[in-house]
PDB file of C-alpha atoms in Angstrom:
ATOM      1  CA  ILE A  17       4.660 -13.867 -35.129  1.00  0.00           C
ATOM      2  CA  PHE A  18       3.526 -12.438 -31.786  1.00  0.00           C
ATOM      3  CA  PHE A  19       3.760 -13.674 -28.186  1.00  0.00           C
ATOM      4  CA  SER A  20       2.452 -12.044 -24.980  1.00  0.00           C
ATOM      5  CA  VAL A  21       3.731 -12.748 -21.450  1.00  0.00           C
ATOM      6  CA  LYS A  22       2.857 -11.312 -18.001  1.00  0.00           C
ATOM      7  CA  VAL A  23       5.744 -10.390 -15.701  1.00  0.00           C
ATOM      8  CA  TYR A  24       5.600  -9.047 -12.127  1.00  0.00           C
ATOM      9  CA  VAL A  25       8.421  -6.875 -10.784  1.00  0.00           C
ATOM     10  CA  LYS A  26       8.617  -5.650  -7.213  1.00  0.00           C
ATOM     11  CA  LEU A  27       8.271  -1.873  -6.975  1.00  0.00           C
ATOM     12  CA  ASN A  28      11.639  -0.041  -6.950  1.00  0.00           C
ATOM     13  CA  HIS A  29      13.554  -3.301  -7.464  1.00  0.00           C
ATOM     14  CA  ASN A  30      15.400  -4.684 -10.472  1.00  0.00           C
ATOM     15  CA  SER A  31      13.476  -6.929 -12.834  1.00  0.00           C
ATOM     16  CA  PRO A  32      14.570 -10.480 -13.613  1.00  0.00           C
ATOM     17  CA  ARG A  33      16.353 -11.063 -16.930  1.00  0.00           C
ATOM     18  CA  ILE A  34      13.706 -10.584 -19.639  1.00  0.00           C
ATOM     19  CA  LEU A  35      14.610 -12.493 -22.799  1.00  0.00           C
ATOM     20  CA  CYS A  36      14.091 -11.281 -26.337  1.00  0.00           C
ATOM     21  CA  ARG A  37      13.667 -14.801 -27.671  1.00  0.00           C
ATOM     22  CA  THR A  38      11.521 -17.876 -27.199  1.00  0.00           C
ATOM     23  CA  SER A  39      12.616 -21.246 -25.850  1.00  0.00           C
ATOM     24  CA  HIS A  40      12.558 -22.504 -29.437  1.00  0.00           C
ATOM     25  CA  LEU A  41      14.952 -19.790 -30.652  1.00  0.00           C
ATOM     26  CA  GLN A  42      17.328 -20.403 -27.742  1.00  0.00           C
ATOM     27  CA  ASN A  43      18.111 -23.801 -29.244  1.00  0.00           C
ATOM     28  CA  LEU A  44      18.859 -22.427 -32.722  1.00  0.00           C
ATOM     29  CA  GLU A  45      21.861 -20.718 -34.234  1.00  0.00           C
ATOM     30  CA  LEU A  46      20.800 -17.250 -35.384  1.00  0.00           C
ATOM     31  CA  ILE A  47      22.652 -15.265 -38.015  1.00  0.00           C
ATOM     32  CA  ASP A  48      23.020 -11.491 -37.560  1.00  0.00           C
ATOM     33  CA  PRO A  49      20.352 -11.188 -34.842  1.00  0.00           C
ATOM     34  CA  LYS A  50      19.220  -7.649 -34.067  1.00  0.00           C
ATOM     35  CA  PHE A  51      17.134  -6.667 -31.041  1.00  0.00           C
ATOM     36  CA  GLN A  52      14.929  -3.646 -30.474  1.00  0.00           C
ATOM     37  CA  TRP A  53      13.103  -2.916 -27.191  1.00  0.00           C
ATOM     38  CA  ASN A  54      10.226  -0.494 -26.700  1.00  0.00           C
ATOM     39  CA  GLY A  55       8.514   0.478 -23.446  1.00  0.00           C
ATOM     40  CA  PRO A  56       5.415   2.472 -22.463  1.00  0.00           C
ATOM     41  CA  ASP A  57       7.279   5.706 -23.193  1.00  0.00           C
ATOM     42  CA  GLY A  58       8.851   4.578 -26.474  1.00  0.00           C
ATOM     43  CA  GLY A  59      12.195   3.058 -27.388  1.00  0.00           C
ATOM     44  CA  LEU A  60      14.518   1.801 -24.644  1.00  0.00           C
ATOM     45  CA  SER A  61      18.129   2.912 -24.770  1.00  0.00           C
ATOM     46  CA  LEU A  62      21.309   1.903 -22.989  1.00  0.00           C
ATOM     47  CA  GLU A  63      21.904   5.598 -22.412  1.00  0.00           C
ATOM     48  CA  THR A  64      19.443   5.586 -19.486  1.00  0.00           C
ATOM     49  CA  SER A  65      20.558   4.256 -16.097  1.00  0.00           C
ATOM     50  CA  SER A  66      17.212   2.495 -15.560  1.00  0.00           C
ATOM     51  CA  VAL A  67      17.756   0.048 -18.446  1.00  0.00           C
ATOM     52  CA  GLU A  68      20.331  -2.666 -19.123  1.00  0.00           C
ATOM     53  CA  ILE A  69      20.275  -4.509 -22.461  1.00  0.00           C
ATOM     54  CA  SER A  70      22.824  -7.235 -23.196  1.00  0.00           C
ATOM     55  CA  PRO A  71      24.299  -7.903 -26.676  1.00  0.00           C
ATOM     56  CA  THR A  72      21.946 -10.885 -26.906  1.00  0.00           C
ATOM     57  CA  GLY A  73      18.887  -8.681 -26.264  1.00  0.00           C
ATOM     58  CA  THR A  74      18.269  -9.577 -22.620  1.00  0.00           C
ATOM     59  CA  LEU A  75      16.615  -6.711 -20.741  1.00  0.00           C
ATOM     60  CA  ILE A  76      16.913  -5.751 -17.072  1.00  0.00           C
ATOM     61  CA  LEU A  77      14.824  -2.857 -15.724  1.00  0.00           C
ATOM     62  CA  ARG A  78      16.431  -1.144 -12.730  1.00  0.00           C
ATOM     63  CA  ASN A  79      14.467   0.438  -9.846  1.00  0.00           C
ATOM     64  CA  PHE A  80      11.305  -0.494 -11.697  1.00  0.00           C
ATOM     65  CA  ASN A  81       8.213   1.707 -11.319  1.00  0.00           C
ATOM     66  CA  LEU A  82       6.775   2.168 -14.836  1.00  0.00           C
ATOM     67  CA  SER A  83       4.196  -0.549 -15.500  1.00  0.00           C
ATOM     68  CA  GLY A  84       2.919  -1.200 -19.000  1.00  0.00           C
ATOM     69  CA  ILE A  85       3.666  -2.948 -22.269  1.00  0.00           C
ATOM     70  CA  TYR A  86       7.296  -3.726 -23.103  1.00  0.00           C
ATOM     71  CA  ALA A  87       7.867  -5.167 -26.573  1.00  0.00           C
ATOM     72  CA  CYS A  88      10.945  -6.702 -28.145  1.00  0.00           C
ATOM     73  CA  SER A  89      11.434  -7.237 -31.865  1.00  0.00           C
ATOM     74  CA  ILE A  90      14.097  -9.713 -32.938  1.00  0.00           C
ATOM     75  CA  PHE A  91      15.293  -9.798 -36.551  1.00  0.00           C
ATOM     76  CA  TYR A  92      17.362 -12.809 -37.592  1.00  0.00           C
ATOM     77  CA  LYS A  93      18.267 -15.367 -40.288  1.00  0.00           C
ATOM     78  CA  LEU A  94      18.555 -19.100 -39.909  1.00  0.00           C
ATOM     79  CA  THR A  95      20.851 -19.342 -42.954  1.00  0.00           C
ATOM     80  CA  ALA A  96      22.811 -16.682 -44.780  1.00  0.00           C
ATOM     81  CA  MET A  97      20.726 -17.176 -47.911  1.00  0.00           C
ATOM     82  CA  GLN A  98      17.311 -16.823 -46.256  1.00  0.00           C
ATOM     83  CA  PRO A  99      15.476 -13.495 -45.913  1.00  0.00           C
ATOM     84  CA  ASP A 100      15.221 -11.874 -42.484  1.00  0.00           C
ATOM     85  CA  LYS A 101      12.671 -13.254 -40.084  1.00  0.00           C
ATOM     86  CA  ASN A 102      10.955 -11.105 -37.457  1.00  0.00           C
ATOM     87  CA  LEU A 103       9.486 -12.069 -34.086  1.00  0.00           C
ATOM     88  CA  LEU A 104       7.603  -9.686 -31.769  1.00  0.00           C
ATOM     89  CA  ILE A 105       7.375 -10.562 -28.086  1.00  0.00           C
ATOM     90  CA  LYS A 106       5.163  -8.402 -25.868  1.00  0.00           C
ATOM     91  CA  TYR A 107       5.560  -8.381 -22.091  1.00  0.00           C
ATOM     92  CA  LEU A 108       2.879  -6.945 -19.812  1.00  0.00           C
ATOM     93  CA  ILE A 109       5.095  -5.882 -16.907  1.00  0.00           C
ATOM     94  CA  TYR A 110       3.360  -4.946 -13.662  1.00  0.00           C
ATOM     95  CA  ALA A 111       4.899  -3.248 -10.644  1.00  0.00           C
ATOM     96  CA  TYR A 112       3.785  -4.820  -7.354  1.00  0.00           C
ATOM     97  CA  SER A 113       4.424  -4.451  -3.649  1.00  0.00           C
ATOM     98  CA  ASP A 114       3.739  -6.651  -0.657  1.00  0.00           C
ATOM     99  CA  PRO A 115       0.562  -5.885   1.323  1.00  0.00           C
ATOM    100  CA  LYS A 116       1.044  -3.747   4.423  1.00  0.00           C
ATOM    101  CA  ASN A 117      -0.661  -4.309   7.742  1.00  0.00           C
ATOM    102  CA  LYS A 118      -2.512  -1.743   9.791  1.00  0.00           C
ATOM    103  CA  TYR A 119      -4.825  -1.735  12.786  1.00  0.00           C
ATOM    104  CA  GLU A 120      -8.178  -0.044  12.394  1.00  0.00           C
ATOM    105  CA  PHE A 121      -9.440   0.849  15.835  1.00  0.00           C
ATOM    106  CA  THR A 122     -12.568   2.399  17.236  1.00  0.00           C
ATOM    107  CA  ALA A 123     -13.266   3.939  20.625  1.00  0.00           C
ATOM    108  CA  TRP A 124     -16.317   5.569  22.243  1.00  0.00           C
ATOM    109  CA  TYR A 125     -16.232   8.723  24.333  1.00  0.00           C
ATOM    110  CA  HIS A 126     -18.925  10.375  26.417  1.00  0.00           C
ATOM    111  CA  ALA A 127     -19.343  13.702  24.703  1.00  0.00           C
ATOM    112  CA  ALA A 128     -20.664  17.212  24.967  1.00  0.00           C
ATOM    113  CA  PRO A 129     -23.801  18.048  22.946  1.00  0.00           C
ATOM    114  CA  CYS A 130     -23.211  17.021  19.338  1.00  0.00           C
ATOM    115  CA  THR A 131     -23.092  20.623  18.123  1.00  0.00           C
ATOM    116  CA  SER A 132     -20.513  21.629  20.731  1.00  0.00           C
ATOM    117  CA  SER A 133     -17.070  22.826  19.668  1.00  0.00           C
ATOM    118  CA  HIS A 134     -15.652  20.870  22.634  1.00  0.00           C
ATOM    119  CA  ASN A 135     -16.087  17.653  20.640  1.00  0.00           C
ATOM    120  CA  THR A 136     -14.092  19.054  17.716  1.00  0.00           C
ATOM    121  CA  TYR A 137     -11.362  20.073  20.149  1.00  0.00           C
ATOM    122  CA  LEU A 138     -11.317  16.529  21.557  1.00  0.00           C
ATOM    123  CA  GLU A 139     -10.763  15.100  18.054  1.00  0.00           C
ATOM    124  CA  LYS A 140      -7.791  17.394  17.498  1.00  0.00           C
ATOM    125  CA  ILE A 141      -6.158  16.751  20.882  1.00  0.00           C
ATOM    126  CA  LEU A 142      -6.744  12.988  20.763  1.00  0.00           C
ATOM    127  CA  LEU A 143      -5.095  12.710  17.352  1.00  0.00           C
ATOM    128  CA  GLN A 144      -2.107  14.756  18.538  1.00  0.00           C
ATOM    129  CA  VAL A 145      -1.661  12.617  21.662  1.00  0.00           C
ATOM    130  CA  LEU A 146      -1.882   9.309  19.792  1.00  0.00           C
ATOM    131  CA  ASN A 147       0.640  10.405  17.166  1.00  0.00           C
ATOM    132  CA  LYS A 148       3.022  11.561  19.886  1.00  0.00           C
ATOM    133  CA  LEU A 149       2.726   8.110  21.478  1.00  0.00           C
ATOM    134  CA  VAL A 150       3.835   6.249  18.336  1.00  0.00           C
ATOM    135  CA  ALA A 151       6.168   8.834  16.776  1.00  0.00           C
ATOM    136  CA  GLU A 152       9.336   7.136  18.046  1.00  0.00           C
ATOM    137  CA  LEU A 153       8.263   3.955  16.228  1.00  0.00           C
ATOM    138  CA  SER A 154       8.094   5.816  12.905  1.00  0.00           C
ATOM    139  CA  CYS A 155       4.361   5.141  12.910  1.00  0.00           C
ATOM    140  CA  GLU A 156       1.450   7.433  12.184  1.00  0.00           C
ATOM    141  CA  VAL A 157      -2.157   7.487  13.382  1.00  0.00           C
ATOM    142  CA  THR A 158      -4.542   9.037  10.875  1.00  0.00           C
ATOM    143  CA  PHE A 159      -8.139  10.023  11.478  1.00  0.00           C
ATOM    144  CA  ILE A 160     -11.028   8.500   9.513  1.00  0.00           C
ATOM    145  CA  LYS A 161     -14.187   9.886  11.084  1.00  0.00           C
ATOM    146  CA  ALA A 162     -15.999  10.879  14.256  1.00  0.00           C
ATOM    147  CA  GLU A 163     -19.737  10.399  14.660  1.00  0.00           C
ATOM    148  CA  CYS A 164     -21.731  11.935  17.497  1.00  0.00           C
ATOM    149  CA  HIS A 165     -24.886  10.068  18.528  1.00  0.00           C
ATOM    150  CA  HIS A 166     -27.675  10.381  21.099  1.00  0.00           C
ATOM    151  CA  VAL A 167     -27.736   7.082  23.016  1.00  0.00           C
ATOM    152  CA  LYS A 168     -30.678   5.945  25.194  1.00  0.00           C
ATOM    153  CA  MET A 169     -29.150   4.245  28.221  1.00  0.00           C
ATOM    154  CA  GLN A 170     -30.739   1.341  30.089  1.00  0.00           C
ATOM    155  CA  ARG A 171     -32.768   2.732  32.986  1.00  0.00           C
ATOM    156  CA  GLY A 172     -31.521   6.183  32.147  1.00  0.00           C
ATOM    157  CA  GLY A 173     -31.887   9.104  29.827  1.00  0.00           C
ATOM    158  CA  LEU A 174     -30.113  10.167  26.678  1.00  0.00           C
ATOM    159  CA  GLN A 175     -26.340  10.579  26.490  1.00  0.00           C
ATOM    160  CA  ASN A 176     -24.155  12.090  23.811  1.00  0.00           C
ATOM    161  CA  GLU A 177     -21.393   9.748  22.643  1.00  0.00           C
ATOM    162  CA  ILE A 178     -18.668  10.106  20.001  1.00  0.00           C
ATOM    163  CA  PHE A 179     -17.670   7.108  17.928  1.00  0.00           C
ATOM    164  CA  PHE A 180     -14.058   7.478  16.701  1.00  0.00           C
ATOM    165  CA  THR A 181     -12.531   5.405  13.898  1.00  0.00           C
ATOM    166  CA  PHE A 182      -8.776   5.558  13.295  1.00  0.00           C
ATOM    167  CA  PRO A 183      -6.382   3.467  11.223  1.00  0.00           C
ATOM    168  CA  ASP A 184      -3.159   2.957  13.149  1.00  0.00           C
ATOM    169  CA  CYS A 185      -0.810   2.763  10.151  1.00  0.00           C
ATOM    170  CA  VAL A 186       2.838   1.893  10.065  1.00  0.00           C
ATOM    171  CA  ALA A 187       4.322   4.559   7.801  1.00  0.00           C
ATOM    172  CA  SER A 188       7.858   5.439   6.761  1.00  0.00           C
ATOM    173  CA  LEU A 189       7.842   8.856   8.380  1.00  0.00           C
ATOM    174  CA  ASN A 190      11.563   8.878   9.109  1.00  0.00           C
ATOM    175  CA  MET A 191      12.782   5.317   8.719  1.00  0.00           C
ATOM    176  CA  GLU A 192      16.412   6.329   8.165  1.00  0.00           C
ATOM    177  CA  LYS A 193      16.517   7.908  11.615  1.00  0.00           C
ATOM    178  CA  TYR A 194      14.521   5.082  13.198  1.00  0.00           C
ATOM    179  CA  ASN A 195      16.741   2.327  11.755  1.00  0.00           C
ATOM    180  CA  ARG A 196      19.727   3.915  13.484  1.00  0.00           C
ATOM    181  CA  LEU A 197      17.926   3.625  16.818  1.00  0.00           C
ATOM    182  CA  CYS A 198      16.500   0.105  16.585  1.00  0.00           C
ATOM    183  CA  GLN A 199      18.249  -3.231  16.172  1.00  0.00           C
ATOM    184  CA  GLY A 200      17.325  -6.491  14.453  1.00  0.00           C
ATOM    185  CA  SER A 201      13.692  -7.534  14.727  1.00  0.00           C
ATOM    186  CA  ALA A 202      12.808  -4.301  16.545  1.00  0.00           C
ATOM    187  CA  CYS A 203      13.028  -2.537  13.158  1.00  0.00           C
ATOM    188  CA  ASP A 204      10.513  -4.915  11.565  1.00  0.00           C
ATOM    189  CA  ALA A 205       7.222  -3.316  10.511  1.00  0.00           C
ATOM    190  CA  SER A 206       5.054  -5.937  12.265  1.00  0.00           C
ATOM    191  CA  HIS A 207       7.012  -5.483  15.508  1.00  0.00           C
ATOM    192  CA  ARG A 208       6.561  -1.705  15.375  1.00  0.00           C
ATOM    193  CA  LEU A 209       2.872  -2.060  14.560  1.00  0.00           C
ATOM    194  CA  ASN A 210       2.254  -4.365  17.531  1.00  0.00           C
ATOM    195  CA  LYS A 211       4.181  -2.042  19.826  1.00  0.00           C
ATOM    196  CA  ALA A 212       2.081   0.906  18.627  1.00  0.00           C
ATOM    197  CA  LYS A 213      -1.065  -1.133  19.296  1.00  0.00           C
ATOM    198  CA  HIS A 214       0.007  -1.863  22.894  1.00  0.00           C
ATOM    199  CA  LEU A 215       0.895   1.798  23.518  1.00  0.00           C
ATOM    200  CA  ILE A 216      -2.576   2.937  22.439  1.00  0.00           C
ATOM    201  CA  GLU A 217      -4.285   0.217  24.495  1.00  0.00           C
ATOM    202  CA  ARG A 218      -2.256   1.224  27.560  1.00  0.00           C
ATOM    203  CA  PHE A 219      -3.038   4.908  27.019  1.00  0.00           C
ATOM    204  CA  LEU A 220      -6.818   4.310  27.097  1.00  0.00           C
ATOM    205  CA  LYS A 221      -6.515   1.867  30.000  1.00  0.00           C
ATOM    206  CA  GLN A 222      -4.616   4.492  32.008  1.00  0.00           C
ATOM    207  CA  GLN A 223      -7.433   6.988  31.413  1.00  0.00           C
ATOM    208  CA  VAL A 224      -9.847   4.559  33.087  1.00  0.00           C
ATOM    209  CA  GLU A 225      -7.463   3.874  35.995  1.00  0.00           C
ATOM    210  CA  VAL A 226      -6.907   7.577  36.665  1.00  0.00           C
ATOM    211  CA  SER A 227     -10.667   8.190  36.708  1.00  0.00           C
ATOM    212  CA  ARG A 228     -11.207   5.326  39.209  1.00  0.00           C
ATOM    213  CA  LYS A 229      -8.591   6.679  41.588  1.00  0.00           C
ATOM    214  CA  SER A 230      -9.884  10.230  41.447  1.00  0.00           C
ATOM    215  CA  SER A 231     -12.452  11.440  43.951  1.00  0.00           C
ATOM    216  CA  GLU A 232     -13.645  14.024  41.459  1.00  0.00           C
ATOM    217  CA  PRO A 233     -16.715  13.310  39.296  1.00  0.00           C
ATOM    218  CA  LEU A 234     -16.004  12.227  35.738  1.00  0.00           C
ATOM    219  CA  PRO A 235     -15.541  15.086  33.282  1.00  0.00           C
ATOM    220  CA  GLU A 236     -18.229  15.628  30.675  1.00  0.00           C
ATOM    221  CA  ILE A 237     -15.983  14.178  27.922  1.00  0.00           C
ATOM    222  CA  HIS A 238     -14.224  10.916  28.781  1.00  0.00           C
ATOM    223  CA  TYR A 239     -13.341   7.507  27.321  1.00  0.00           C
ATOM    224  CA  ILE A 240     -15.934   4.746  27.855  1.00  0.00           C
ATOM    225  CA  GLU A 241     -14.238   1.709  29.352  1.00  0.00           C
ATOM    226  CA  GLY A 242     -14.269  -1.452  27.214  1.00  0.00           C
ATOM    227  CA  THR A 243     -15.245   0.206  23.921  1.00  0.00           C
ATOM    228  CA  LEU A 244     -11.816  -0.009  22.260  1.00  0.00           C
ATOM    229  CA  GLN A 245     -11.802  -2.440  19.331  1.00  0.00           C
ATOM    230  CA  MET A 246      -8.728  -3.076  17.172  1.00  0.00           C
ATOM    231  CA  VAL A 247      -8.757  -5.133  13.959  1.00  0.00           C
ATOM    232  CA  LEU A 248      -5.672  -6.050  11.913  1.00  0.00           C
ATOM    233  CA  VAL A 249      -6.255  -5.539   8.182  1.00  0.00           C
ATOM    234  CA  ASP A 250      -4.180  -5.561   5.001  1.00  0.00           C
ATOM    235  CA  HIS A 251      -3.895  -2.554   2.752  1.00  0.00           C
ATOM    236  CA  CYS A 252      -2.059  -1.502  -0.409  1.00  0.00           C
ATOM    237  CA  TYR A 253      -0.380   1.724  -1.382  1.00  0.00           C
ATOM    238  CA  PRO A 254      -2.586   4.190  -3.296  1.00  0.00           C
ATOM    239  CA  GLY A 255      -2.777   3.097  -6.927  1.00  0.00           C
ATOM    240  CA  TYR A 256      -2.209  -0.606  -6.117  1.00  0.00           C
ATOM    241  CA  GLY A 257      -4.625  -3.423  -5.291  1.00  0.00           C
ATOM    242  CA  ILE A 258      -5.019  -7.185  -4.864  1.00  0.00           C
ATOM    243  CA  ASN A 259      -6.942  -9.134  -7.518  1.00  0.00           C
ATOM    244  CA  ALA A 260      -6.353 -12.900  -7.753  1.00  0.00           C
ATOM    245  CA  LEU A 261      -8.626 -13.205 -10.808  1.00  0.00           C
ATOM    246  CA  ILE A 262      -6.701 -10.713 -12.946  1.00  0.00           C
ATOM    247  CA  HIS A 263      -3.302 -11.684 -11.533  1.00  0.00           C
ATOM    248  CA  PRO A 264      -3.430 -15.430 -10.728  1.00  0.00           C
ATOM    249  CA  TYR A 265       0.386 -15.682 -10.774  1.00  0.00           C
ATOM    250  CA  CYS A 266       0.653 -13.003  -8.079  1.00  0.00           C
ATOM    251  CA  PRO A 267      -2.636 -13.488  -6.152  1.00  0.00           C
ATOM    252  CA  GLU A 268      -1.509 -11.894  -2.865  1.00  0.00           C
ATOM    253  CA  CYS A 269       0.450  -9.017  -4.422  1.00  0.00           C
ATOM    254  CA  CYS A 270      -0.582  -5.371  -4.422  1.00  0.00           C
ATOM    255  CA  VAL A 271      -0.359  -4.880  -8.196  1.00  0.00           C
ATOM    256  CA  VAL A 272      -0.558  -1.488  -9.904  1.00  0.00           C
ATOM    257  CA  CYS A 273      -4.166  -0.664 -10.808  1.00  0.00           C
ATOM    258  CA  SER A 274      -5.136  -1.100 -14.463  1.00  0.00           C
ATOM    259  CA  PRO A 275      -6.185   1.953 -16.490  1.00  0.00           C
ATOM    260  CA  GLY A 276      -9.738   2.915 -15.564  1.00  0.00           C
ATOM    261  CA  SER A 277      -9.357   1.825 -11.925  1.00  0.00           C
ATOM    262  CA  TYR A 278      -7.786   3.286  -8.780  1.00  0.00           C
ATOM    263  CA  ASN A 279      -7.142   2.803  -5.078  1.00  0.00           C
ATOM    264  CA  PRO A 280      -6.920   6.283  -3.535  1.00  0.00           C
ATOM    265  CA  SER A 281      -7.034   5.567   0.195  1.00  0.00           C
ATOM    266  CA  ASN A 282      -4.876   2.580   1.158  1.00  0.00           C
ATOM    267  CA  GLY A 283      -7.624   0.042   0.575  1.00  0.00           C
ATOM    268  CA  VAL A 284      -7.144  -3.522  -0.620  1.00  0.00           C
ATOM    269  CA  HIS A 285      -8.762  -3.516  -4.073  1.00  0.00           C
ATOM    270  CA  CYS A 286      -8.658  -1.280  -7.128  1.00  0.00           C
ATOM    271  CA  LEU A 287     -12.022   0.383  -7.788  1.00  0.00           C
ATOM    272  CA  GLN A 288     -13.520   1.213 -11.161  1.00  0.00           C
ATOM    273  CA  CYS A 289     -13.430   4.896 -12.062  1.00  0.00           C
ATOM    274  CA  ASP A 290     -16.733   6.733 -11.989  1.00  0.00           C
ATOM    275  CA  SER A 291     -17.477   7.955 -15.521  1.00  0.00           C
ATOM    276  CA  SER A 292     -19.037  11.087 -14.054  1.00  0.00           C
ATOM    277  CA  LEU A 293     -15.635  12.047 -12.646  1.00  0.00           C
ATOM    278  CA  ILE A 294     -13.690  11.804 -15.900  1.00  0.00           C
ATOM    279  CA  TYR A 295     -13.312  15.576 -16.060  1.00  0.00           C
ATOM    280  CA  GLY A 296     -12.726  16.008 -12.336  1.00  0.00           C
ATOM    281  CA  THR A 297      -9.613  15.671 -10.206  1.00  0.00           C
ATOM    282  CA  THR A 298      -9.934  11.945  -9.486  1.00  0.00           C
ATOM    283  CA  LYS A 299      -6.795   9.810  -9.637  1.00  0.00           C
ATOM    284  CA  CYS A 300      -8.278   8.054 -12.647  1.00  0.00           C
TER     285      CYS A 300
END
């Protein structure tokens, strides 16, 4: 007899008690029951610190991170004269994490000619400055792309403009150190993310204010007032994704991607592997 059950365990947490019996068997007296657990890597043993198995076959997985099929075989008799019975219970155990928030923001800058090395230098310096702004919050700003365009202005000629896209991600760069410096709600990820957002907004606003107060003409490369846009989005860790159809009992969880799919860049959903990349270096 075979049963299959889905279980969701938070990444790097202990699993709930996973029973090696059905509700029907719990109400019966079993003679000489024997239990045998197997996981994705083979048999489970009490000798490993990541596994706890009780005398009655109940399993607890500690610091869980290995998703896959966990199967328990129970051998038992209902009477001393009967032959052994065997029941196989298969658990599909998935590691999951809560979605993380990040701000994706874009900003436009007046630029040098699109082939100029000055634009590349701006990208490098801007990224360094933004990361220095949010470093004390244990946050990180990572660069997505920069696109240089020729823009026809109203009643004017062509201008070169750079379109920057950054995700402002809360990341555990040095959370141990940060947690010693913050207190209570100030340590919360959403609080740190909002504070990082305000620091970046203030930084760009100050650039505009300095330019207004200066009697000097604007430099060739400068931030264009009012072009900053920030959008709050969810994301999952690489290798995890949200799919309410496949995981209806954990619809808002970032669940480990199934074989043949991947999430390499902190997106929201697992993507199907490209068959043409089977022999490449893809995470599939």
